[in-house]
Amino acid sequence: MVNLRSSHFALSALAIFDWPYLDRWSRLLHFAPLALIGLLASSSILVAQPGRSSAPAIIATSSFDKEVNDFFTREMTAHLNEIKSYDPAPDKIFGAGTTGEYTWGSFMNSVGAFAAMTDKSKLGDHDLAREVGQVGLLEYRLQSTRFSQLYGVLALRYFGKNLDSNPVWQSLNEEQRAQWRRFLDVSAFYDPKTQQVIKLPENYLGVAARIASVSYQLGLLKDRALVDSVITRAAQPFLNQGIYADDGPPTGRFDRYSNEYARFVWEAAESADRKDILDAVRPSLKEQMRLWWDLVLPDGYGYAWGRSMGVVSYMDTLEIVGFLAEHPEFRPASLEQLSSAYYQAWESLRRDYNDKTHVLSVFAFGRGNYSYISRDREWQQTINFFGKGSLAHARFMKGLKREQVATFPAEIVRPDVARFVFFRQGPRPAGVWLVRQGPLYFSLPITTGTKPGVADYLPAPHGLAGFANPVEQVYPSLVPFLQLADGRTLVTTDGADEIEPGADGKSLRVVWRRWAQLGTKSGELSDPHIASEVIWRIDGSTLTRDETLKSEEDITLNRWWIAVPSTLNFDRVEAGSERQDLLMDENSGLLVTVKADWPLGISAWAPGDSALGRGARRAVPLHLIYEAPQLHLPAKQAVHWRMTIKPLKILGP
């Protein structure tokens, strides 16, 4: 063991490793200085994390309603006051970029949703209907499409379905109304002839369906055949008793968009009075809401894997609970229980919102985003919170008042769960393992990512306290990469060849014979004549990953490696008969143990504010890395390695 330690645990060159090859040390220092690794005070105590509080605080509905309304009123006023003109529009508001896609559509939706929630027509000196009208003209000039169009038509509808009395529409002259109509033309990204969205993921069919249905409802679109066509096309995943929507067919990409997509199709069908589509989507929504309820984390965070995470996943919870308040038939729990998830998500978003800078902290140190969430969309992310939040809150409060829910618990109270949900069966099945057992909270997806090996979609325990993958990075986050002698790198992802859940839900066996290959397209599989059998098990508060590799041929891998990226910031190596790494901060820890049939190099690394140090919700300051060069796999002989992870609670002096 080598330990170069700074007494302040600051950015210092420090490594704790066990490596038989001398060149590793120079490579470690070349990558980055290791930060924030230290030793616990000797008086600290480690215990298994306790369960949730048995006596949660109680929230008064009326007080919470006032808090939310006051916040949105204050912040909407502040943001409106920053806008002096829409022609030209400002490049920044409160220092946040406004030139990215969907920005002004999101703002238009926020103004409309706020007006509907509060029943206000003015905010200070601002005529809210006029603001929406002018922003629509701005989006027309910008040639904005997709979500901007959806947010535009929804903003218009907030002020009334009858355009003859709609104050937005009445504020426009004939030329401006024509521009609005051209702005809302769904054919900008949907081809009616092919019935496909143009070079976009499948979830945009739901966007197209909603734009068409609401435009028809308002009388802006006269072609009923087009409306029916796009809604029927969007509903296709559900027409033959399908439950989950593949966002990248036929590859099998399942994530948060499946739930959002089903809600979008439902709302499009509602607006167009398509009862046949409502009947087709109904079974999907019932199952998808049950899935969401089982995977939502204690702080209100919804889907923990996939793209568009971070603040979006908290907003998902607001939107989903708002939808369920309005549609009781899909509730997986009582409205009182769902209220706790709503409250936790709200509190998480409020902690993220900076009251001084008036923006969400989406680009704070250590925060990662998918590449399409760029700096020029920073304001859009914040203002989208206002729009989604206002609509969700109006629906939520209407449901609470209708059902006379005067109070609800602050903490989410649910029984433990351990079950596997199949997204699809067949030759390349996909699904997710849902676990909520004492201190173990996670969802482990077997699905396809946006590209092979991207960490957000790997079959790892996403949401597990102390673990977080770097956002949109091809990286072996709790799933090994195998580099062959010819340079190809393989990873067990993009569905699987066999998925076998345990009868009690506390184990999962998955087999890969066809592997994903880095640098290729999603869903393109390679057969290297190597089989991987992975068995995940839960034993009390310990999670175990046991993998067996078996090659049909005698082969030597150029490299085998796996990482444990962590939100914790100290590493203590536990001495004994086997090496154990205790990753920890002031309050919690992960005890990680790895055994293998071959020699392992073990190192700790701090990525700093590089891409590998940025997680969806917080920084990922510490990575444990296990690797082996020139790993020999003898023909037709099984070799094994095992990792155990145990969450702990740190009790200080």
PDB file of C-alpha atoms in Angstrom, residues 312-431:
ATOM      1  CA  VAL A 312     -35.768  16.587 -14.656  1.00  0.00           C
ATOM      2  CA  SER A 313     -36.305  13.427 -12.615  1.00  0.00           C
ATOM      3  CA  TYR A 314     -37.571  15.496  -9.674  1.00  0.00           C
ATOM      4  CA  MET A 315     -39.871  17.415 -12.034  1.00  0.00           C
ATOM      5  CA  ASP A 316     -41.107  14.049 -13.320  1.00  0.00           C
ATOM      6  CA  THR A 317     -42.336  13.277  -9.816  1.00  0.00           C
ATOM      7  CA  LEU A 318     -44.240  16.567  -9.626  1.00  0.00           C
ATOM      8  CA  GLU A 319     -45.808  15.949 -13.035  1.00  0.00           C
ATOM      9  CA  ILE A 320     -46.647  12.311 -12.340  1.00  0.00           C
ATOM     10  CA  VAL A 321     -48.313  13.047  -9.000  1.00  0.00           C
ATOM     11  CA  GLY A 322     -50.205  15.930 -10.613  1.00  0.00           C
ATOM     12  CA  PHE A 323     -51.372  13.582 -13.365  1.00  0.00           C
ATOM     13  CA  LEU A 324     -52.403  10.957 -10.804  1.00  0.00           C
ATOM     14  CA  ALA A 325     -54.305  13.546  -8.769  1.00  0.00           C
ATOM     15  CA  GLU A 326     -56.382  14.188 -11.890  1.00  0.00           C
ATOM     16  CA  HIS A 327     -56.591  10.513 -12.946  1.00  0.00           C
ATOM     17  CA  PRO A 328     -57.285   8.393  -9.838  1.00  0.00           C
ATOM     18  CA  GLU A 329     -57.653   5.150 -11.796  1.00  0.00           C
ATOM     19  CA  PHE A 330     -53.893   4.986 -12.345  1.00  0.00           C
ATOM     20  CA  ARG A 331     -52.780   5.590  -8.777  1.00  0.00           C
ATOM     21  CA  PRO A 332     -50.405   2.961  -7.354  1.00  0.00           C
ATOM     22  CA  ALA A 333     -51.091   4.296  -3.843  1.00  0.00           C
ATOM     23  CA  SER A 334     -53.424   6.697  -2.073  1.00  0.00           C
ATOM     24  CA  LEU A 335     -53.230  10.383  -2.912  1.00  0.00           C
ATOM     25  CA  GLU A 336     -52.054  11.006   0.646  1.00  0.00           C
ATOM     26  CA  GLN A 337     -49.083   8.674   0.110  1.00  0.00           C
ATOM     27  CA  LEU A 338     -48.329  10.138  -3.308  1.00  0.00           C
ATOM     28  CA  SER A 339     -48.345  13.589  -1.724  1.00  0.00           C
ATOM     29  CA  SER A 340     -45.228  12.673   0.238  1.00  0.00           C
ATOM     30  CA  ALA A 341     -43.332  11.930  -2.978  1.00  0.00           C
ATOM     31  CA  TYR A 342     -44.521  15.245  -4.417  1.00  0.00           C
ATOM     32  CA  TYR A 343     -43.392  17.074  -1.294  1.00  0.00           C
ATOM     33  CA  GLN A 344     -39.963  15.413  -1.264  1.00  0.00           C
ATOM     34  CA  ALA A 345     -39.391  16.234  -4.939  1.00  0.00           C
ATOM     35  CA  TRP A 346     -40.445  19.828  -4.307  1.00  0.00           C
ATOM     36  CA  GLU A 347     -38.060  20.129  -1.360  1.00  0.00           C
ATOM     37  CA  SER A 348     -35.227  18.703  -3.460  1.00  0.00           C
ATOM     38  CA  LEU A 349     -35.859  21.219  -6.238  1.00  0.00           C
ATOM     39  CA  ARG A 350     -36.049  24.076  -3.759  1.00  0.00           C
ATOM     40  CA  ARG A 351     -32.697  23.045  -2.282  1.00  0.00           C
ATOM     41  CA  ASP A 352     -31.286  23.089  -5.787  1.00  0.00           C
ATOM     42  CA  TYR A 353     -32.773  26.496  -6.601  1.00  0.00           C
ATOM     43  CA  ASN A 354     -30.566  29.446  -5.698  1.00  0.00           C
ATOM     44  CA  ASP A 355     -32.759  32.251  -4.355  1.00  0.00           C
ATOM     45  CA  LYS A 356     -29.963  34.781  -4.882  1.00  0.00           C
ATOM     46  CA  THR A 357     -29.121  33.934  -8.487  1.00  0.00           C
ATOM     47  CA  HIS A 358     -32.709  32.887  -9.343  1.00  0.00           C
ATOM     48  CA  VAL A 359     -31.660  29.734 -11.234  1.00  0.00           C
ATOM     49  CA  LEU A 360     -31.413  26.004 -10.651  1.00  0.00           C
ATOM     50  CA  SER A 361     -27.881  24.766 -10.022  1.00  0.00           C
ATOM     51  CA  VAL A 362     -27.677  22.540 -13.092  1.00  0.00           C
ATOM     52  CA  PHE A 363     -24.103  23.620 -13.871  1.00  0.00           C
ATOM     53  CA  ALA A 364     -22.747  23.678 -10.330  1.00  0.00           C
ATOM     54  CA  PHE A 365     -19.427  21.993  -9.561  1.00  0.00           C
ATOM     55  CA  GLY A 366     -19.685  18.261 -10.073  1.00  0.00           C
ATOM     56  CA  ARG A 367     -23.050  18.379 -11.867  1.00  0.00           C
ATOM     57  CA  GLY A 368     -23.292  16.580 -15.184  1.00  0.00           C
ATOM     58  CA  ASN A 369     -25.815  16.939 -17.988  1.00  0.00           C
ATOM     59  CA  TYR A 370     -26.397  15.297 -21.323  1.00  0.00           C
ATOM     60  CA  SER A 371     -24.762  17.282 -24.106  1.00  0.00           C
ATOM     61  CA  TYR A 372     -28.065  18.732 -25.313  1.00  0.00           C
ATOM     62  CA  ILE A 373     -28.450  20.477 -21.940  1.00  0.00           C
ATOM     63  CA  SER A 374     -25.879  23.112 -22.827  1.00  0.00           C
ATOM     64  CA  ARG A 375     -25.079  26.438 -21.204  1.00  0.00           C
ATOM     65  CA  ASP A 376     -27.386  28.240 -23.619  1.00  0.00           C
ATOM     66  CA  ARG A 377     -30.272  26.225 -22.121  1.00  0.00           C
ATOM     67  CA  GLU A 378     -29.498  27.023 -18.492  1.00  0.00           C
ATOM     68  CA  TRP A 379     -32.397  29.462 -18.162  1.00  0.00           C
ATOM     69  CA  GLN A 380     -34.679  27.028 -19.983  1.00  0.00           C
ATOM     70  CA  GLN A 381     -34.046  24.398 -17.312  1.00  0.00           C
ATOM     71  CA  THR A 382     -35.026  26.849 -14.587  1.00  0.00           C
ATOM     72  CA  ILE A 383     -38.071  28.268 -16.318  1.00  0.00           C
ATOM     73  CA  ASN A 384     -39.243  24.761 -17.195  1.00  0.00           C
ATOM     74  CA  PHE A 385     -39.419  24.111 -13.462  1.00  0.00           C
ATOM     75  CA  PHE A 386     -41.871  27.016 -13.185  1.00  0.00           C
ATOM     76  CA  GLY A 387     -44.055  25.720 -16.021  1.00  0.00           C
ATOM     77  CA  LYS A 388     -44.081  22.045 -15.127  1.00  0.00           C
ATOM     78  CA  GLY A 389     -44.361  22.901 -11.453  1.00  0.00           C
ATOM     79  CA  SER A 390     -47.284  25.295 -11.877  1.00  0.00           C
ATOM     80  CA  LEU A 391     -49.357  22.840 -13.912  1.00  0.00           C
ATOM     81  CA  ALA A 392     -48.513  19.944 -11.592  1.00  0.00           C
ATOM     82  CA  HIS A 393     -49.330  21.996  -8.517  1.00  0.00           C
ATOM     83  CA  ALA A 394     -52.676  23.161  -9.858  1.00  0.00           C
ATOM     84  CA  ARG A 395     -53.661  19.548 -10.551  1.00  0.00           C
ATOM     85  CA  PHE A 396     -52.238  18.347  -7.242  1.00  0.00           C
ATOM     86  CA  MET A 397     -54.080  20.927  -5.144  1.00  0.00           C
ATOM     87  CA  LYS A 398     -57.331  20.373  -7.003  1.00  0.00           C
ATOM     88  CA  GLY A 399     -57.111  16.668  -6.181  1.00  0.00           C
ATOM     89  CA  LEU A 400     -56.232  17.248  -2.523  1.00  0.00           C
ATOM     90  CA  LYS A 401     -59.121  19.663  -2.059  1.00  0.00           C
ATOM     91  CA  ARG A 402     -61.596  17.445  -3.896  1.00  0.00           C
ATOM     92  CA  GLU A 403     -60.646  14.469  -1.715  1.00  0.00           C
ATOM     93  CA  GLN A 404     -60.335  16.583   1.437  1.00  0.00           C
ATOM     94  CA  VAL A 405     -56.716  15.694   2.181  1.00  0.00           C
ATOM     95  CA  ALA A 406     -55.879  18.333   4.786  1.00  0.00           C
ATOM     96  CA  THR A 407     -52.506  16.890   5.828  1.00  0.00           C
ATOM     97  CA  PHE A 408     -50.010  14.322   4.592  1.00  0.00           C
ATOM     98  CA  PRO A 409     -46.710  12.840   5.848  1.00  0.00           C
ATOM     99  CA  ALA A 410     -43.478  14.491   4.755  1.00  0.00           C
ATOM    100  CA  GLU A 411     -41.623  11.196   4.360  1.00  0.00           C
ATOM    101  CA  ILE A 412     -42.543   8.599   1.739  1.00  0.00           C
ATOM    102  CA  VAL A 413     -43.879   5.552   3.575  1.00  0.00           C
ATOM    103  CA  ARG A 414     -43.949   2.300   1.578  1.00  0.00           C
ATOM    104  CA  PRO A 415     -43.333  -1.381   2.253  1.00  0.00           C
ATOM    105  CA  ASP A 416     -40.103  -2.969   1.069  1.00  0.00           C
ATOM    106  CA  VAL A 417     -40.036  -4.283  -2.472  1.00  0.00           C
ATOM    107  CA  ALA A 418     -37.863  -6.623  -4.526  1.00  0.00           C
ATOM    108  CA  ARG A 419     -39.173  -7.515  -7.963  1.00  0.00           C
ATOM    109  CA  PHE A 420     -38.165  -7.627 -11.598  1.00  0.00           C
ATOM    110  CA  VAL A 421     -40.196  -5.965 -14.340  1.00  0.00           C
ATOM    111  CA  PHE A 422     -39.737  -7.068 -17.947  1.00  0.00           C
ATOM    112  CA  PHE A 423     -39.882  -4.287 -20.512  1.00  0.00           C
ATOM    113  CA  ARG A 424     -39.891  -6.863 -23.275  1.00  0.00           C
ATOM    114  CA  GLN A 425     -39.415 -10.605 -23.750  1.00  0.00           C
ATOM    115  CA  GLY A 426     -38.014 -12.451 -26.744  1.00  0.00           C
ATOM    116  CA  PRO A 427     -34.491 -13.120 -28.014  1.00  0.00           C
ATOM    117  CA  ARG A 428     -33.067  -9.965 -26.413  1.00  0.00           C
ATOM    118  CA  PRO A 429     -35.131  -9.335 -23.276  1.00  0.00           C
ATOM    119  CA  ALA A 430     -34.959  -6.137 -21.261  1.00  0.00           C
ATOM    120  CA  GLY A 431     -36.258  -5.019 -17.890  1.00  0.00           C
TER     121      GLY A 431
END
